[in-house]
C-alpha positions as MATLAB code, in Angstrom:
seq = 'MNAPAGLDLASIRERIQSEVQRAIQRSIKGVEYFSTSGPMLGSTPKDILHARGTMNLYHYRPLADEVYRVPILIVMATTNRGYILDMVPGQSFIEFLLKRGYDVYMLDWTAPRPEEKRLGMEDYVLDFIPDCVRRVQEDSGEQDVSVIGYCFGGVLSLLYGSIFNDGPMKNLICFTTPIDFREMKLFSNFSDRRYFDVDGLVDSVGNVPPEMILSSFEMLRPASRTASQIQLWENIWNDEFVKSYRMFDRWATDTLPLAGEYFRTITKDLMWDNKLFNDTMTVGGRKADVASIKVPILHAVAEHDHIVPYEAAKHLIVKVGSQDKEEVMLKGGHVSLVAGANAVKRLWPKLDSWLGGRSI';
ca = [
     -26.295  -43.537   54.475;
     -22.844  -41.770   53.301;
     -22.944  -38.418   52.309;
     -20.855  -37.830   49.180;
     -17.473  -35.576   49.829;
     -18.825  -32.161   50.175;
     -22.052  -32.427   50.342;
     -24.012  -30.791   53.592;
     -26.506  -32.928   54.700;
     -27.406  -29.871   56.831;
     -27.170  -27.366   54.641;
     -29.410  -28.985   52.376;
     -32.354  -29.230   55.116;
     -31.909  -25.202   56.242;
     -32.436  -24.595   51.955;
     -35.193  -26.519   51.646;
     -37.425  -25.361   54.777;
     -36.403  -22.114   53.984;
     -37.857  -22.379   50.467;
     -40.739  -24.229   51.864;
     -41.445  -21.206   54.802;
     -40.780  -19.149   52.135;
     -43.331  -20.624   49.625;
     -46.704  -20.910   52.178;
     -45.728  -17.199   53.337;
     -45.696  -16.554   49.242;
     -49.186  -18.235   49.191;
     -50.862  -16.346   52.371;
     -49.713  -12.634   51.639;
     -51.045  -13.449   48.192;
     -53.931  -14.240   49.423;
     -53.439  -10.815   51.475;
     -52.263   -8.500   48.056;
     -56.311   -9.079   47.007;
     -58.113   -8.647   49.917;
     -56.549   -5.312   50.802;
     -56.267   -2.025   49.227;
     -52.630   -1.204   50.042;
     -51.035    2.311   51.362;
     -53.010    5.170   50.878;
     -51.193    7.941   48.856;
     -51.274   11.773   48.696;
     -52.118   12.316   52.876;
     -50.171   15.311   53.111;
     -52.126   17.037   53.968;
     -53.084   20.354   52.125;
     -56.444   22.344   51.433;
     -57.949   22.568   47.744;
     -57.326   26.769   47.081;
     -59.399   25.917   43.926;
     -61.349   24.450   41.492;
     -62.282   25.114   38.441;
     -62.691   22.471   34.938;
     -59.983   19.819   34.716;
     -57.676   21.612   37.353;
     -57.301   21.372   40.868;
     -54.996   23.868   42.868;
     -53.839   22.240   46.244;
     -52.332   24.609   49.442;
     -50.334   22.469   51.364;
     -50.656   22.998   55.222;
     -46.824   23.976   56.678;
     -44.784   21.234   58.351;
     -41.448   24.242   59.480;
     -41.796   27.064   61.443;
     -39.459   29.141   59.536;
     -40.681   29.481   55.602;
     -39.043   30.537   52.830;
     -40.651   34.028   51.209;
     -41.058   32.582   47.344;
     -43.814   29.622   47.417;
     -43.701   27.117   44.491;
     -45.892   26.096   41.823;
     -45.595   22.269   41.019;
     -47.041   22.011   37.622;
     -48.267   17.795   36.738;
     -48.077   16.160   33.365;
     -51.483   15.889   32.206;
     -51.651   12.489   32.333;
     -50.258   11.182   35.027;
     -51.640   12.570   39.261;
     -50.046   14.536   41.525;
     -49.206   11.767   44.299;
     -46.097   10.196   42.181;
     -45.306   13.502   44.445;
     -46.488   12.191   47.585;
     -46.311    8.963   48.084;
     -46.570    7.834   51.554;
     -44.118    9.390   54.982;
     -40.900    9.201   54.395;
     -41.651    8.887   50.602;
     -43.124   12.519   49.747;
     -41.500   15.184   47.759;
     -43.690   17.677   48.955;
     -43.438   16.345   52.554;
     -39.736   16.851   51.846;
     -39.847   20.309   50.228;
     -42.310   20.928   53.270;
     -39.627   19.805   56.277;
     -37.444   22.516   54.481;
     -39.111   25.575   54.813;
     -40.637   25.577   51.071;
     -44.536   27.107   50.914;
     -45.762   23.725   48.450;
     -48.816   24.845   45.540;
     -49.606   22.160   43.292;
     -51.560   21.893   40.211;
     -52.892   18.736   39.592;
     -55.302   17.109   37.307;
     -58.921   15.555   36.293;
     -60.548   13.581   33.933;
     -61.478   16.133   31.123;
     -65.908   15.525   31.029;
     -66.928   14.528   27.541;
     -67.935   18.569   26.801;
     -64.357   19.662   27.619;
     -62.890   18.019   24.826;
     -62.294   21.389   23.107;
     -59.782   22.702   25.404;
     -56.667   23.349   23.744;
     -52.693   23.551   24.011;
     -53.768   27.669   24.931;
     -56.433   26.590   27.563;
     -53.397   25.013   29.693;
     -50.597   27.727   28.584;
     -52.475   30.700   28.402;
     -56.015   30.686   31.299;
     -55.151   27.455   33.723;
     -51.669   28.266   34.902;
     -51.712   32.054   34.985;
     -54.774   31.668   36.771;
     -52.782   29.206   38.973;
     -50.022   31.888   39.649;
     -52.794   35.046   40.215;
     -54.113   32.746   43.458;
     -50.772   31.650   44.521;
     -49.662   35.010   45.292;
     -52.917   36.233   46.500;
     -52.946   33.501   48.518;
     -49.348   33.766   49.553;
     -48.741   37.081   49.697;
     -45.752   37.525   47.465;
     -45.639   38.167   43.989;
     -42.630   36.407   42.387;
     -43.490   32.335   42.222;
     -40.985   29.245   41.490;
     -42.139   26.484   39.926;
     -41.571   22.939   38.945;
     -42.370   21.273   36.143;
     -42.891   17.173   35.946;
     -42.468   15.527   32.524;
     -44.957   17.166   29.760;
     -45.421   19.758   33.233;
     -42.664   20.189   32.526;
     -43.537   21.679   28.744;
     -46.403   23.335   30.123;
     -44.362   25.652   32.453;
     -41.606   26.451   29.169;
     -44.093   27.299   27.044;
     -45.705   29.533   30.584;
     -42.163   30.843   31.044;
     -41.838   32.175   27.182;
     -45.126   33.840   26.733;
     -44.936   35.255   30.195;
     -41.328   36.287   30.349;
     -41.277   39.170   31.800;
     -42.405   37.916   34.928;
     -43.188   37.001   38.127;
     -41.612   33.156   37.321;
     -38.522   34.050   39.629;
     -36.934   30.365   39.283;
     -38.012   27.644   36.776;
     -37.305   23.938   37.436;
     -37.995   20.800   35.005;
     -37.844   17.184   35.462;
     -37.452   14.691   32.468;
     -38.704   17.467   30.533;
     -38.730   17.281   26.740;
     -38.283   19.472   24.154;
     -36.925   17.369   20.962;
     -39.687   15.273   20.239;
     -38.115   14.027   17.170;
     -35.646   12.010   19.909;
     -39.223   10.523   21.326;
     -38.801    7.610   18.830;
     -41.734    5.502   19.609;
     -44.048    7.480   20.381;
     -42.658    9.748   17.210;
     -43.364    6.296   15.168;
     -46.824    5.403   17.221;
     -47.918    9.117   15.499;
     -46.084    8.779   12.267;
     -48.393   11.911   10.178;
     -48.175    9.111    7.546;
     -50.183    6.872    9.165;
     -51.449    8.168   12.560;
     -54.582   10.311   11.247;
     -55.125   12.709   14.247;
     -57.485   14.546   13.193;
     -60.240   11.511   12.437;
     -59.152    9.974   16.502;
     -59.910   13.464   17.734;
     -63.336   14.164   15.708;
     -64.302   10.644   16.093;
     -64.092    9.643   20.590;
     -63.579   13.671   21.901;
     -61.832   13.362   24.195;
     -58.593   10.013   23.882;
     -58.828    7.620   25.816;
     -56.484    6.912   29.075;
     -56.288    2.672   27.099;
     -54.711    4.032   24.267;
     -52.696    6.294   26.325;
     -51.185    3.590   29.149;
     -50.808    1.518   25.755;
     -48.382    3.528   24.651;
     -46.539    3.533   27.568;
     -46.326    0.589   27.550;
     -44.906   -0.227   24.286;
     -41.723    1.477   24.693;
     -41.224   -1.910   27.513;
     -43.525   -4.262   26.188;
     -42.391   -6.539   28.531;
     -42.094   -5.395   31.416;
     -45.584   -5.387   32.922;
     -45.286   -9.485   32.663;
     -42.005   -9.448   34.401;
     -42.867   -7.052   37.330;
     -45.557   -8.917   38.041;
     -43.477  -11.895   38.426;
     -41.063  -10.739   40.197;
     -43.688   -9.362   42.265;
     -44.674  -13.481   43.135;
     -41.150  -13.632   44.301;
     -40.529  -10.933   46.152;
     -44.686  -11.004   47.227;
     -42.773  -12.198   50.980;
     -41.077   -9.060   51.351;
     -43.809   -6.035   52.847;
     -41.870   -3.697   51.712;
     -40.954   -4.548   47.639;
     -45.166   -5.454   47.548;
     -45.695   -1.919   49.793;
     -43.685    0.015   46.758;
     -45.153   -2.120   43.994;
     -48.298   -1.306   44.657;
     -47.418    2.797   45.765;
     -46.189    3.303   41.663;
     -48.075    0.306   40.316;
     -51.137    1.974   40.749;
     -49.710    5.593   40.541;
     -48.378    3.879   36.131;
     -51.905    2.330   35.433;
     -53.637    5.475   37.067;
     -53.451    7.022   33.622;
     -55.578   10.434   32.533;
     -57.755   10.733   29.612;
     -56.908   13.817   26.789;
     -58.669   17.042   25.517;
     -59.696   16.386   22.393;
     -58.212   19.631   21.344;
     -54.807   19.333   23.528;
     -54.085   15.977   21.546;
     -54.223   17.478   18.761;
     -52.048   20.418   18.887;
     -49.703   17.717   20.871;
     -49.697   16.038   18.188;
     -49.184   17.632   15.285;
     -47.150   21.082   16.381;
     -45.256   18.890   18.546;
     -44.528   15.019   17.434;
     -45.408   16.412   14.214;
     -43.625   19.527   13.180;
     -41.264   19.937   16.138;
     -41.460   23.194   17.337;
     -40.544   24.051   20.181;
     -37.452   22.408   19.420;
     -37.655   24.560   15.683;
     -38.446   27.511   17.878;
     -41.274   27.942   16.037;
     -43.436   27.163   18.768;
     -47.182   29.501   19.075;
     -50.144   28.908   21.983;
     -53.025   31.246   21.199;
     -51.011   32.949   18.547;
     -48.035   34.217   20.939;
     -44.656   32.917   20.513;
     -43.382   30.448   22.730;
     -39.717   30.828   21.805;
     -37.774   28.950   25.194;
     -35.125   31.556   24.048;
     -37.211   34.182   26.175;
     -37.023   32.853   29.430;
     -33.987   34.520   31.110;
     -34.720   32.743   34.803;
     -32.582   30.891   36.702;
     -33.624   27.245   35.281;
     -32.453   23.596   36.773;
     -33.335   20.204   34.540;
     -33.257   17.721   36.181;
     -32.626   13.877   33.738;
     -32.307   10.211   34.934;
     -30.183    8.653   33.007;
     -32.199    5.705   31.811;
     -35.328    7.188   31.095;
     -36.955    5.032   28.726;
     -40.341    7.143   28.301;
     -37.918   10.667   28.215;
     -35.358    9.747   26.838;
     -31.632   12.017   27.575;
     -32.184   12.531   24.199;
     -34.762   14.243   23.766;
     -33.975   15.975   26.421;
     -30.584   17.338   26.577;
     -31.214   19.988   24.318;
     -32.967   22.065   27.127;
     -30.076   24.206   29.085;
     -28.589   25.070   25.646;
     -31.748   26.355   24.434;
     -33.551   28.808   27.535;
     -31.416   32.191   27.354;
     -30.609   32.312   31.187;
     -27.424   32.731   32.319;
     -28.555   30.642   35.358;
     -28.766   27.048   34.416;
     -27.713   24.090   35.468;
     -28.562   19.985   34.348;
     -28.370   17.680   36.275;
     -28.007   13.746   34.989;
     -28.809   11.157   38.100;
     -29.063    7.431   37.473;
     -32.752    6.079   37.805;
     -35.651    5.744   35.074;
     -38.376    8.427   34.755;
     -39.945    7.974   37.860;
     -37.217    7.094   40.127;
     -35.517    9.358   39.461;
     -38.553   11.757   41.125;
     -39.975    9.364   43.806;
     -38.595    6.188   45.407;
     -35.756    5.556   47.170;
     -32.969    6.599   44.898;
     -35.091   10.373   44.860;
     -34.967   10.998   48.347;
     -30.923   10.234   48.074;
     -30.270   12.017   44.698;
     -32.750   13.901   43.443;
     -33.647   15.889   47.026;
     -30.860   17.199   48.320;
     -30.014   18.816   45.517;
     -33.051   20.234   44.244;
     -32.801   21.868   47.988;
     -29.610   22.966   48.096;
     -30.236   24.883   44.393;
     -33.947   25.969   45.185;
     -32.669   27.461   48.943;
     -30.654   30.292   47.515;
     -33.368   31.401   44.989;
     -35.982   31.581   47.614;
     -35.198   34.238   49.174;
];
């Protein structure tokens, strides 16, 4: 029997064999996926310089013979753990900074205990961050400290920098940091004061559970988890894809609860009254106006950020009082901006070129 004109039976056989082999690989790799724990994250050598309550201060061990004079303090977002910036060798922002000669510290967070439900914004801005800055100064022997804030860690860094505007912060770098909370559309709708009883929530449950926070993130892209799981199955034969998926999926679901009083302030002062944008924000009775920030500042924003859309972040550089200020828009999303292949090629070199000359 002859094949119809233009039909290559040999090619069809090869494609069928390829698909059968891939299906077998999917089955084998699927069993391996559920029976193994995935790559170890956050493994760059470090020491705990100080731990208190929900706060951990790490100091990373140097990886370069010569180190810049000005140390860096990274302030993480309070909803997520810091290993997003320290994935695995070759994909670690921390490792990159160390190899480029920076002295790196990180303020990372753990889950607040039930008895810490009364931690408020003033504890984070007027206590935790200044305490870590002092300890970085003592440990490094330098008075100047550069601060890098990721997402809401950037908001905390802005509040700290605006209140302590006479030092010791020398440079400020913000990653995907919102300032106009009206433009956080779904979060704004979710916390609408007409329907959201934040006092009732905090007074009844204390700390806001991580499931509620994770659900609010997933509502931004309702089908994303299902789509990503389908994509995982289609690529489960690909070890590099699976490795990357496991790293980012673990971080995305490793959400921390938020201290009740802290969450109450975020809701009322930032989401409802938009005080940071309106220049009416106070913390512990102290005015926090970002126009009082005069140090060099770099703000990195992502073109396709679904968590902090550009409309919510774009006014930051305009509103700060610095003469030396720059916004850089890069391709990618909220996470891929700072971690993964896109970050390695784009953000990290940009940050190094901007910060190097300002760290001497």
